[in-house]
Coordinates of C-alpha atoms and ligand atoms in Angstrom, one line a residue:
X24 CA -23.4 5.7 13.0
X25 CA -24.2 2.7 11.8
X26 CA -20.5 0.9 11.9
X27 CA -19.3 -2.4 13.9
X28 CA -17.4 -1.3 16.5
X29 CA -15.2 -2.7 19.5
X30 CA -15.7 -1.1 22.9
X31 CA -12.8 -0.6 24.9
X32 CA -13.5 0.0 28.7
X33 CA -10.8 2.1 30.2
X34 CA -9.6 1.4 33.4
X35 CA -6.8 4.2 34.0
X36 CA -4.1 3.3 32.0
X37 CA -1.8 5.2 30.6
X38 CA -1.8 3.6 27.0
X39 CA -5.5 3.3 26.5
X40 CA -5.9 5.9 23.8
X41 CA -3.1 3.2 21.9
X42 CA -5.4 0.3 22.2
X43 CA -8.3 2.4 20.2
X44 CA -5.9 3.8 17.6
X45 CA -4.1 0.0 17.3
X46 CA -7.9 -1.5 16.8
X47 CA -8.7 1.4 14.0
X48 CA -5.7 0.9 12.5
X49 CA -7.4 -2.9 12.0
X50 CA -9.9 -0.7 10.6
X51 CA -12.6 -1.5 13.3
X52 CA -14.1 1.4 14.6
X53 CA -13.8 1.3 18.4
X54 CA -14.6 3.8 21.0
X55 CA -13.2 4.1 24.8
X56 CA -15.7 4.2 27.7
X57 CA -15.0 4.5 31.6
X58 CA -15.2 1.3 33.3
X59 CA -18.3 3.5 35.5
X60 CA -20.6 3.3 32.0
X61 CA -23.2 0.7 32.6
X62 CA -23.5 -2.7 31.4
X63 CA -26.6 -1.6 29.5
X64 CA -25.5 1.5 27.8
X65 CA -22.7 -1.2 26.9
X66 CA -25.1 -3.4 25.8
X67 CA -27.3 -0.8 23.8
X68 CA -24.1 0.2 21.4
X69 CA -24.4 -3.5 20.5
X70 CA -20.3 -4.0 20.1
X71 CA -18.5 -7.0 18.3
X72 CA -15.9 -7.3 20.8
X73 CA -15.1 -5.8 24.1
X74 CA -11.6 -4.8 25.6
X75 CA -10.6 -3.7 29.2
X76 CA -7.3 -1.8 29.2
X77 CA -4.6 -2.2 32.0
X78 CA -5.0 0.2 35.0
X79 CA -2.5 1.2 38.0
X80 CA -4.8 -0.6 40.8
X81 CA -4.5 -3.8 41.9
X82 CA -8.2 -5.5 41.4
X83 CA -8.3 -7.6 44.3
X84 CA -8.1 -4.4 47.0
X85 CA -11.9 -3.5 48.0
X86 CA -11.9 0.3 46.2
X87 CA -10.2 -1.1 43.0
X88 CA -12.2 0.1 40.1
X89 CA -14.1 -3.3 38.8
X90 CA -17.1 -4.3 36.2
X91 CA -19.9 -6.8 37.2
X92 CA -19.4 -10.6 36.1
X93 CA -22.4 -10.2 33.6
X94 CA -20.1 -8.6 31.2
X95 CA -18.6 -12.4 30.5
X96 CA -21.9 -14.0 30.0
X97 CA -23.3 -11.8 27.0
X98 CA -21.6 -13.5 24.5
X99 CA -19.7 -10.6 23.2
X100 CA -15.6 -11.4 23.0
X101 CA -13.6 -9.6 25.9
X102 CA -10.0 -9.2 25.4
X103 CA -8.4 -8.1 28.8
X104 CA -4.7 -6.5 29.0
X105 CA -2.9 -6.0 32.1
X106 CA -4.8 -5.1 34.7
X107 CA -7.9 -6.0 32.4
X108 CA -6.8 -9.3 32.4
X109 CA -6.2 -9.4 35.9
X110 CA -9.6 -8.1 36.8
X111 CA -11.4 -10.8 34.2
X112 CA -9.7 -13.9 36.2
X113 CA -10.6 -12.2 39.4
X114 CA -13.8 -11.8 38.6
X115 CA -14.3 -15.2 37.2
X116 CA -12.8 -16.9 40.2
X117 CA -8.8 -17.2 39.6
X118 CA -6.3 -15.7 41.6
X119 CA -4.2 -12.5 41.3
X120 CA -1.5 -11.5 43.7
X121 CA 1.5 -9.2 44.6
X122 CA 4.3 -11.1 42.1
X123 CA 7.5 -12.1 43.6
X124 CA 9.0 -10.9 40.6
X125 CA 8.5 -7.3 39.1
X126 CA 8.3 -7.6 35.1
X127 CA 8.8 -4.2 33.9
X128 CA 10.6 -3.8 30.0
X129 CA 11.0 -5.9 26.7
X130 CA 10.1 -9.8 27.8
X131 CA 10.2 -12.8 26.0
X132 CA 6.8 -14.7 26.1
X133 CA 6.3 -18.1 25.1
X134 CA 2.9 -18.8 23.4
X135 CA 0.5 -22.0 22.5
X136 CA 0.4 -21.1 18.7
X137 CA -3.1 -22.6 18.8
X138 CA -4.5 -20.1 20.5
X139 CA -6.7 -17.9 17.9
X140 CA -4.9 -14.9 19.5
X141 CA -1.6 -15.9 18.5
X142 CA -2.1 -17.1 15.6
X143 CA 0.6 -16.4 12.7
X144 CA 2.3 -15.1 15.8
X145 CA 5.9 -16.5 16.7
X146 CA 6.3 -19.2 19.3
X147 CA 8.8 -17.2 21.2
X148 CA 8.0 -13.4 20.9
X149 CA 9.2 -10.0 22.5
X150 CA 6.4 -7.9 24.7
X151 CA 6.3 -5.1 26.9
X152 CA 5.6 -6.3 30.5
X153 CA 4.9 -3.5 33.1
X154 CA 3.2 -5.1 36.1
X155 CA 3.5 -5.6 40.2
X156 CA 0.7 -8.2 39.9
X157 CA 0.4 -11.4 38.4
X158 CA -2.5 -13.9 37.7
X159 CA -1.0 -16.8 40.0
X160 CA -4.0 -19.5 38.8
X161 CA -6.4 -18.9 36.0
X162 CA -9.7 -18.9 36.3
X163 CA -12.1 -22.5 36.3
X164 CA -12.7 -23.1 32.4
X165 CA -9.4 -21.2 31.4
X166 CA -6.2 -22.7 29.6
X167 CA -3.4 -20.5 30.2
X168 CA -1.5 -20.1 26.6
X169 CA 1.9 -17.9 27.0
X170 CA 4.3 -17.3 29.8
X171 CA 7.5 -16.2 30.6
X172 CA 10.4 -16.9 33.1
X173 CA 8.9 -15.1 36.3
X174 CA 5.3 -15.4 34.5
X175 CA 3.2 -18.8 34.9
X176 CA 0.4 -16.8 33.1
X177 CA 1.3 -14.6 30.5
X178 CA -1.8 -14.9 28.6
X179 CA -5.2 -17.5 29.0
X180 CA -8.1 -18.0 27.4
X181 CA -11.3 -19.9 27.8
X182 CA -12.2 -20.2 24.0
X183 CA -15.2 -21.4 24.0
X184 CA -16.9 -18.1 25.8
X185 CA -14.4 -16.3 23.9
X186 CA -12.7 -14.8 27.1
X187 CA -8.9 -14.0 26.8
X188 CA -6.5 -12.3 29.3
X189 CA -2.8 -10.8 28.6
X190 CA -0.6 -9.9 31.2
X191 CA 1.6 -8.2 28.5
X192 CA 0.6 -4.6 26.6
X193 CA 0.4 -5.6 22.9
X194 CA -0.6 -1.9 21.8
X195 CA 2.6 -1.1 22.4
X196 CA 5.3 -1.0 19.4
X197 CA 7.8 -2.8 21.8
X198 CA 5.5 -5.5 22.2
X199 CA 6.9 -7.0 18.3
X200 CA 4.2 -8.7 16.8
X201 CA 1.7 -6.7 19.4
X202 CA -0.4 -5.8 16.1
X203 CA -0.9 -8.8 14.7
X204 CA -2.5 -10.4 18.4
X205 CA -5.0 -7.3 18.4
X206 CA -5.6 -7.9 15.0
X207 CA -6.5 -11.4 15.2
X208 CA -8.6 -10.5 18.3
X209 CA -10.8 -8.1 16.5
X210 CA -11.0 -9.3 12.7
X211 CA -10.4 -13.1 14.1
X212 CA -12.0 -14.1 16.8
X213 CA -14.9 -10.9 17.1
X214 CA -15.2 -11.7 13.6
X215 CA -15.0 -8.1 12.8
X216 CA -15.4 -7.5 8.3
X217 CA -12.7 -4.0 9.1
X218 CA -15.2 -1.6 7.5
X219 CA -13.9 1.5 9.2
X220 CA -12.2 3.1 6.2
X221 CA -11.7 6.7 5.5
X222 CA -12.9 7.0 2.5
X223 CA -16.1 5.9 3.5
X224 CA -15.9 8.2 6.4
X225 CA -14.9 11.3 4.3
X226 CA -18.0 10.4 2.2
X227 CA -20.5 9.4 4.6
X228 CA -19.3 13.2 6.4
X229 CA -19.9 15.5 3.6
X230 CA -23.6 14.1 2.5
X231 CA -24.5 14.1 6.7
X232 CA -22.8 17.4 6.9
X233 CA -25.2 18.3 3.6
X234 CA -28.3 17.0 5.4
X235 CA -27.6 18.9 8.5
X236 CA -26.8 22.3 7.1
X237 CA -29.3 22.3 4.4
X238 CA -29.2 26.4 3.3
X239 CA -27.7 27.4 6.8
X240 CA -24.6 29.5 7.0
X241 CA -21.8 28.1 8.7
X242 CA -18.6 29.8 10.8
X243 CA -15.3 28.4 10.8
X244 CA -12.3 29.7 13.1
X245 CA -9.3 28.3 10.9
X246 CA -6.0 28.3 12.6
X247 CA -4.2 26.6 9.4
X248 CA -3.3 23.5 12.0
X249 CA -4.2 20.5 10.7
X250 CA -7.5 19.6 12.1
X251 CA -9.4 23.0 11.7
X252 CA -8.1 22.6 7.9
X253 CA -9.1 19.1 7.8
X254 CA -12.7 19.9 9.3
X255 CA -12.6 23.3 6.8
X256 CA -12.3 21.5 3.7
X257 CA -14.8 19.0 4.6
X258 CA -17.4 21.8 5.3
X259 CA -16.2 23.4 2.3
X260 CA -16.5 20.3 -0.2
X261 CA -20.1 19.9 1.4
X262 CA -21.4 23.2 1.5
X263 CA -19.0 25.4 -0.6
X264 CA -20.5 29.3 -0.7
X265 CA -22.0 28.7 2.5
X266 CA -19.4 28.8 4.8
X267 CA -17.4 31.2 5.5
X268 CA -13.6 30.9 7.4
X269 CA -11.9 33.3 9.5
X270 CA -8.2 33.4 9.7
X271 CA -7.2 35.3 12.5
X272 CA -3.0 36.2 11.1
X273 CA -1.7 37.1 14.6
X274 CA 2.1 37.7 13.3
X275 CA 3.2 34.9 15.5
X276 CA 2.9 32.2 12.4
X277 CA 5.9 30.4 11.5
X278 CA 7.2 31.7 8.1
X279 CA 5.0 32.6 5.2
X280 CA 2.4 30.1 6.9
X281 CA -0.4 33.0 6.6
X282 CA 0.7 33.0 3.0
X283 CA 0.3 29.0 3.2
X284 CA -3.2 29.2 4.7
X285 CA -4.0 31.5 1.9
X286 CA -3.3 29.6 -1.1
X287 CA -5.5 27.0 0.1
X288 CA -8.0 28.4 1.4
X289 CA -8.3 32.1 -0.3
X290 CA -9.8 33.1 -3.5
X291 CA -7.2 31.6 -5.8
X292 CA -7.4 28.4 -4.0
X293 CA -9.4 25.1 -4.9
X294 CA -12.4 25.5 -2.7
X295 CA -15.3 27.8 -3.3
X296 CA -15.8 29.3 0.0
X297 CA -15.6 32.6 1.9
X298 CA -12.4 33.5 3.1
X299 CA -11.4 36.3 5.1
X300 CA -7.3 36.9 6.4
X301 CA -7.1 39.2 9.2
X302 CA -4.0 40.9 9.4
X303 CA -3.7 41.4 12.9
X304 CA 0.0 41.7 13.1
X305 CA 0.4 44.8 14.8
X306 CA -2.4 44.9 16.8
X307 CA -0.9 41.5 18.9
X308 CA 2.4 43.2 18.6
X309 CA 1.2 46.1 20.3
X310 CA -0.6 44.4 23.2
X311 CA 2.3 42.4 24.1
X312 CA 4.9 44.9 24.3
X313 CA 6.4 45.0 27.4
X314 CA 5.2 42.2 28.6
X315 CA 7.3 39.3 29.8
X316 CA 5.7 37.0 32.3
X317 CA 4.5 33.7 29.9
X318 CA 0.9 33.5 31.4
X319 CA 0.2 36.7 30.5
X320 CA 1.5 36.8 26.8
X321 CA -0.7 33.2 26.6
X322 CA -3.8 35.1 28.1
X323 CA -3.3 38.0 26.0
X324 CA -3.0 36.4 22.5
X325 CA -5.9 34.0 23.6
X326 CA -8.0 37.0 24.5
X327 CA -7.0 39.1 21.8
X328 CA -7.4 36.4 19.6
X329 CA -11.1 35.9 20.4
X330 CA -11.7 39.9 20.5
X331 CA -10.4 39.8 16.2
X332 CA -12.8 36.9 15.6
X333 CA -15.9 38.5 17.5
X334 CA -15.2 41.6 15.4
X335 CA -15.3 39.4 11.9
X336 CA -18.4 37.2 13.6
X337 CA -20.0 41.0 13.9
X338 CA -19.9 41.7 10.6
X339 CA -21.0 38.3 9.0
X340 CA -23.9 38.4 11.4
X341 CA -25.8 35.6 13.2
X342 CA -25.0 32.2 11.5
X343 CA -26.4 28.9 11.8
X344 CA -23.6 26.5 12.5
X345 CA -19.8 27.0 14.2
X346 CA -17.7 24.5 13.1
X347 CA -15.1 23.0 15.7
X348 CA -11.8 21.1 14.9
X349 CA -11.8 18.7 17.8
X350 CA -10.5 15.4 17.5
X351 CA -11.2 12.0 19.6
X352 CA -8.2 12.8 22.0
X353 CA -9.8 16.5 22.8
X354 CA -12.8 14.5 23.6
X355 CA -11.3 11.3 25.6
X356 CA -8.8 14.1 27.8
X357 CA -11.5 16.7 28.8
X358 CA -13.2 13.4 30.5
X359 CA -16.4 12.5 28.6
X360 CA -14.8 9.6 27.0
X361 CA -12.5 7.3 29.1
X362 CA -11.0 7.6 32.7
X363 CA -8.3 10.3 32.1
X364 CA -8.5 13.5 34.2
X365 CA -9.0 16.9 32.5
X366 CA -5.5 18.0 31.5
X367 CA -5.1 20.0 28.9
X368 CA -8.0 22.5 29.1
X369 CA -5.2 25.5 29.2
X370 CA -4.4 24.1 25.6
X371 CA -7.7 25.1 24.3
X372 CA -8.2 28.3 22.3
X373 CA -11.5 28.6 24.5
X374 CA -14.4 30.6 24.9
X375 CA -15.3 31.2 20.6
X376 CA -18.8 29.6 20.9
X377 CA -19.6 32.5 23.7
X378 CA -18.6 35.4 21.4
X379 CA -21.0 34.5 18.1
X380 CA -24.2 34.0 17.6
X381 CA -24.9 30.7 16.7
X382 CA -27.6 27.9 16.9
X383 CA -25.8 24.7 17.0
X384 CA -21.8 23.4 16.5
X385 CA -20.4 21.2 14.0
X386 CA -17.2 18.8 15.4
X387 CA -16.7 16.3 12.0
X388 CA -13.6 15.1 13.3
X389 CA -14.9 14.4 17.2
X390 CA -14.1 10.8 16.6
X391 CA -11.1 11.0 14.5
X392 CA -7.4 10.4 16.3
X393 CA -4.9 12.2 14.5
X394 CA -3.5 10.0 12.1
X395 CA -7.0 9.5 10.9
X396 CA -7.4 12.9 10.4
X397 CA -4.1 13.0 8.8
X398 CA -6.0 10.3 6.3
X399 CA -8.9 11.7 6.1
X400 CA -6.9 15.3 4.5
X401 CA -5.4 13.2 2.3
X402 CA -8.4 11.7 1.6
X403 CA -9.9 15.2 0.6
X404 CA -6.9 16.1 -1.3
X405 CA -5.6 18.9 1.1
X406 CA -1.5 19.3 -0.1
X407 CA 0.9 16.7 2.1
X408 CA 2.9 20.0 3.4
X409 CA -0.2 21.0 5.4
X410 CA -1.7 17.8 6.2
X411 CA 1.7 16.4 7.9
X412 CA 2.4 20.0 9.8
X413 CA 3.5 19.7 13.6
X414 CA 1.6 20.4 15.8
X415 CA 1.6 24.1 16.4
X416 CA 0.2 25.8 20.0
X417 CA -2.4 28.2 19.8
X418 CA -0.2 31.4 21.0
X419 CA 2.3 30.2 18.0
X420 CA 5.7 32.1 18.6
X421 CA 4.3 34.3 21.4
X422 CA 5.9 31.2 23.6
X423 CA 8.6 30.2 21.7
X424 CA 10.2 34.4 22.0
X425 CA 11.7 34.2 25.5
X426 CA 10.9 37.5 27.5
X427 CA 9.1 40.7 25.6
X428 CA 8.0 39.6 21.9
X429 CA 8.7 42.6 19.3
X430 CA 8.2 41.9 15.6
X431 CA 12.3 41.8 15.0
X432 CA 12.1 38.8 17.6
X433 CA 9.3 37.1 15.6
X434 CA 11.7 37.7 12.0
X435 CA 14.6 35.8 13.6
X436 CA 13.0 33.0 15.1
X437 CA 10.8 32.7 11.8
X438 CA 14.4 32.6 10.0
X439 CA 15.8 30.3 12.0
X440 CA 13.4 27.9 12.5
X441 CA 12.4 27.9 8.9
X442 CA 16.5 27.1 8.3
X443 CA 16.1 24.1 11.0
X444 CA 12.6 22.7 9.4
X445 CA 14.1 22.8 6.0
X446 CA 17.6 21.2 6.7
X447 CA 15.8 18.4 9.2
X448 CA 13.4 17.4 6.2
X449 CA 16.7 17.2 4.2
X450 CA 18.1 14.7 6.7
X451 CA 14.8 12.7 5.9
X452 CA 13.9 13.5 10.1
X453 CA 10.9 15.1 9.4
X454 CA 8.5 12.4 9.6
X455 CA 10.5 10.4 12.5
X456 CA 10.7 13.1 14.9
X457 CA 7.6 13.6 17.1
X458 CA 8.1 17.9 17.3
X459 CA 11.2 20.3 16.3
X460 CA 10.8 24.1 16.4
X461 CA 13.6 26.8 17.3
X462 CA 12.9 29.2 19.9
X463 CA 14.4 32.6 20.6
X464 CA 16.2 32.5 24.1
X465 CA 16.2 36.1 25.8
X466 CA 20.3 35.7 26.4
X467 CA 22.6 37.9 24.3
X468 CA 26.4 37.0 25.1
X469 CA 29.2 38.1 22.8
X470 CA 30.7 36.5 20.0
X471 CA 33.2 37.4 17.2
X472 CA 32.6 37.2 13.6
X473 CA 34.7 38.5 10.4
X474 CA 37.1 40.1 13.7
X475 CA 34.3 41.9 14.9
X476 CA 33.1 41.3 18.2
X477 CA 29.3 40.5 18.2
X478 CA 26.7 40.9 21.0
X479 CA 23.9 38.7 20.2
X480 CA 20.8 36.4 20.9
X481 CA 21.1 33.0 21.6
X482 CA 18.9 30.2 19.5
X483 CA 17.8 27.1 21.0
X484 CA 16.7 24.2 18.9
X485 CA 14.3 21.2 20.2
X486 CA 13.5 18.1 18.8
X487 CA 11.3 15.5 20.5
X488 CA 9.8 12.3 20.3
X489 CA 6.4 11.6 22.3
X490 CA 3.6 9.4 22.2
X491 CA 1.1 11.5 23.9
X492 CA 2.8 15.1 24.5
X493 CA 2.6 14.3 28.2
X494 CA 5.8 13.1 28.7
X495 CA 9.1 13.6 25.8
X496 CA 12.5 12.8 25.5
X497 CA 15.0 15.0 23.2
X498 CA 15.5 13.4 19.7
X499 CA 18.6 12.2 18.9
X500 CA 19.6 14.3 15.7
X501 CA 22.7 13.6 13.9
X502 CA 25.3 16.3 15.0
X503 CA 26.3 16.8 11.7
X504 CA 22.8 18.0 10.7
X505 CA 22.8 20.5 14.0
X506 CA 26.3 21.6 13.2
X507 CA 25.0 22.5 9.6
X508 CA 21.7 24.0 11.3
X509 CA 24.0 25.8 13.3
X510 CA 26.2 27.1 10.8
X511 CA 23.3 28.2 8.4
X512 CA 21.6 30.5 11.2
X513 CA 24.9 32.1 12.2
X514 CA 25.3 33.2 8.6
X515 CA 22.0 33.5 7.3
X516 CA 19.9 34.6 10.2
X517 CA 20.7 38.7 11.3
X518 CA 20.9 39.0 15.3
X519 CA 22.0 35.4 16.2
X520 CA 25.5 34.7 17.1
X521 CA 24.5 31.1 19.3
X522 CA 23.2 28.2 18.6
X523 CA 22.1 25.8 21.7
X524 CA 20.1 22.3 21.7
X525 CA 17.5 21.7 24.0
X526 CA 18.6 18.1 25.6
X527 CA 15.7 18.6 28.4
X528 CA 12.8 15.7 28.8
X529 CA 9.7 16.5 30.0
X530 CA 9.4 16.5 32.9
X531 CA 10.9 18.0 34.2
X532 CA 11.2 20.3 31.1
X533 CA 7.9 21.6 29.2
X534 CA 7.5 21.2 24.9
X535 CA 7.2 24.5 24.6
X536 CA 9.6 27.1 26.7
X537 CA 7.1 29.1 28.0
Ligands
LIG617 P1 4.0 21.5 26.5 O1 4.8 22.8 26.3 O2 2.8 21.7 27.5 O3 3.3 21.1 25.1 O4 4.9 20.4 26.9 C1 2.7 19.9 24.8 C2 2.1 20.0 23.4 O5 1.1 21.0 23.4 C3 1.4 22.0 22.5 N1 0.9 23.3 23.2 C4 -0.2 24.0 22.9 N2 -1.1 23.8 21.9 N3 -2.3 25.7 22.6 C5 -2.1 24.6 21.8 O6 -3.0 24.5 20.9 C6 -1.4 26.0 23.6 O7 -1.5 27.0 24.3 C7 -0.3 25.1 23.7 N4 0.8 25.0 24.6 C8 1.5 23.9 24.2 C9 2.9 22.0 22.3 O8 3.3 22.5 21.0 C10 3.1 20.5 22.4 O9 2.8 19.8 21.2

């Protein structure tokens, strides 16, 4: 791709993935690397501007993770946050240390509004501090250009090799004006034009997807999430009649979403492709009956799952091209982008590529976070109702159906949770809360309605707001829109006489209950 772009070397943090999508969001394309890539694979990609992320080492111990010196010379701007800042004046001769003081929250920072970094920027300005260290003397050539109370050296710079460290994390929202610093590092001082644009991406995709398939006939597993539509409609818009989609209905879909998927994607939709719905209700049904333990039921839908498309890829025959739906974070987490360890591999549906024959896959959206992606739907003029949908796990309701799952399970917590999605969009939540599903808990306990005693299930409701799924607190929904949740399922919803809320975090509580 011929775009500028803004390296960002990752040294272990735990926001890095923020200080790629803050950069794009400048609309510089930027990429994260592993402070182990070499300086001339660094070099080669030819960036405007380089940025090291903070890191939970402390650089001046001998096994700290580190990058040569020659990085400073090449004339490329380096931005260094945290422990990249630290590691940029160590490097360079200054001095870090253990800090009397801890800094760890909301800080006010004092800057030199001359700096280029701050510029526009207030004089006295909230950021988020998180740090044991602290640059005690900045490097030779340096002019230090923020502090706080307990920090001599907030933020310095030696301007004329266009070096600049921040003790503080400005791609965090709690660091105010955090935006408007990165912003002025990238389009300011790198100089950057902000080119990065979806449009042009959506564009640019379609004629290299063209050029790549030529006649070939392409596969696509489509879940109805957001990113395998996304990736569907791009293929489709480039290809049209040569792909073909395969939508594996495995009755644990929230409520008339196979329905959903349809109308997009089937034959009275907008895109001239082939589609084919499996209804494979009561085939899952039947597998899972009986069962109880929550590894299993994820093992069998994922297996089952695979066994339905391998049929369909059967039929179709060999094709040239699967398409794949992964996104920048998919790539970054399973370790061939930055320094995060493999995490979420149990996440992945897994193993399609093995099961068809196939020459080569497509990924459109493999450097696309998900609020690009979101764009980029929009951009191809998917509906907003699909391109804003939460994100959904693979085994759907299979893990939100405490205990066995039967299809009378799957119809209430469809019910409810289509009650609880409608009257939280109502409340105007829908966009502010980070994930809210209802789940079917496997209590019964009695209750009394119209003077008749009851004996049913319990529903629990979750709301959550996350940055990165690792870690989530409960959202704090109004109680008068849980009471009227409440009170809609009791009545409306056949089977439920209970309505809990989830108040768990995670940890030490999971998204998902099972
Ligand atoms: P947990 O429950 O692990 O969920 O806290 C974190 C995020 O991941 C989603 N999730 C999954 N997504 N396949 C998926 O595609 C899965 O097996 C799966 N399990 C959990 C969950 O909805 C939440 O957003």
């Amino acid at each position: 791709m011929n775009q500028e772009k803004v390296i960002v070397i990752d040294f272990g943090g735990q926001y890095n993935q923020l200080v790629a999508r803050r950069v794009r969001e400048c609309n510089v394309y930027c990429e994260i690397y592993s402070y182990k890539t070499d300086i001339e694979q660094i070099k080669a990609m030819n960036p405007k501007g380089i940025i090291l992320t903070g890191g939970p080492n402390s650089c001046y111990e001998a096994d700290s993770p580190t990058y040569t010196s020659e990085l400073f010379d090449l004339g490329i701007p380096v931005l260094g946050l945290c422990y990249g800042a630290q590691l940029m004046v160590h490097v360079l001769g200054g001095k870090v240390e253990k800090a009397p003081v801890r800094e760890y929250g909301k800080t006010e920072v004092y800057v030199d509004k001359t700096s280029p970094l701050f510029d526009d920027v207030s004089e006295t300005t909230i950021c988020w501090m998180s740090h044991f260290d602290y640059i005690s003397k900045a490097a030779d050539g340096f002019r230090i250009v923020a502090h706080t109370a307990d920090c001599p050296v907030a933020a310095a710079e030696n301007d004329a090799k266009k070096l600049y460290a921040i003790q503080f994390h400005p791609e965090v929202l709690h660091t105010k004006e955090g935006s408007k610093m990165l912003y002025n590092f990238v389009r300011g001082i790198c100089g950057c034009a902000g080119t990065w644009r979806m449009d042009s991406f959506v564009e640019n995709s379609i004629k290299e997807i063209r050029e790549k398939v030529g006649g070939g006939k392409v596969l696509c597993a489509l879940s109805g999430g957001v990113d395998s539509s996304v990736a569907a409609v791009m293929l489709a818009k480039a290809i049209g009649g040569q792909l073909t989609c395969v939508f594996v209905d495995h009755g644990l879909l929230r409520k008339n979403e196979g329905d959903e998927v349809e109308e997009v994607f089937g034959p009275n939709g907008p895109y001239e492709l082939n589609f084919i719905r499996v209804n494979a209700q009561e085939r899952f049904y039947s597998k899972l009956a009986g069962v109880t333990e929550p590894e299993r039921k994820r093992k069998i839908i994922g297996e089952e799952f695979i066994r339905v498309f391998e049929e369909e890829a059967k039929k179709i025959g060999a094709v040239d091209f699967l398409v794949q739906g992964t996104i920048y974070p998919d790539v970054v987490e399973s370790g061939l982008g930055g320094e995060s360890a493999v995490i979420k591999s149990h996440h992945n549906v897994g193993g399609l590529p093995d099961c068809v024959d196939f020459k080569e896959i497509i990924e459109p959206l493999r450097n696309l976070f998900k609020d690009e992606v979101r764009k980029a739907g929009l951009e191809l003029g998917i509906p907003e109702k699909l391109v804003f949908r939460q994100p959904f796990p693979g085994p759907g309701l299979g893990i939100r159906i405490i205990g066995e799952v039967t299809a009378e399970k799957v119809r209430i917590v469809q019910d409810a949770d289509a009650i609880y999605r409608e009257e939280i969009a109502k409340a105007g939540l829908d966009k502010s809360i980070g994930q809210y599903f209802a789940a079917l808990t496997n209590m019964r306990s009695v209750g009394v309605m119209g003077d008749e005693r009851t004996y049913d299930y319990a529903v629990a409701l979750r709301a959550v707001n996350t940055v990165d799924f690792m870690t989530a607190e409960a959202a704090e929904v109004p109680f008068g829109v849980l009471q009227r949740v409440m009170s809609r399922i009791i009545n409306e919803v056949r089977g439920v006489n209970r309505v809990m809320y989830d108040l768990t975090s995670k940890p030490p509580g999971t998204i998902e209950f099972e």
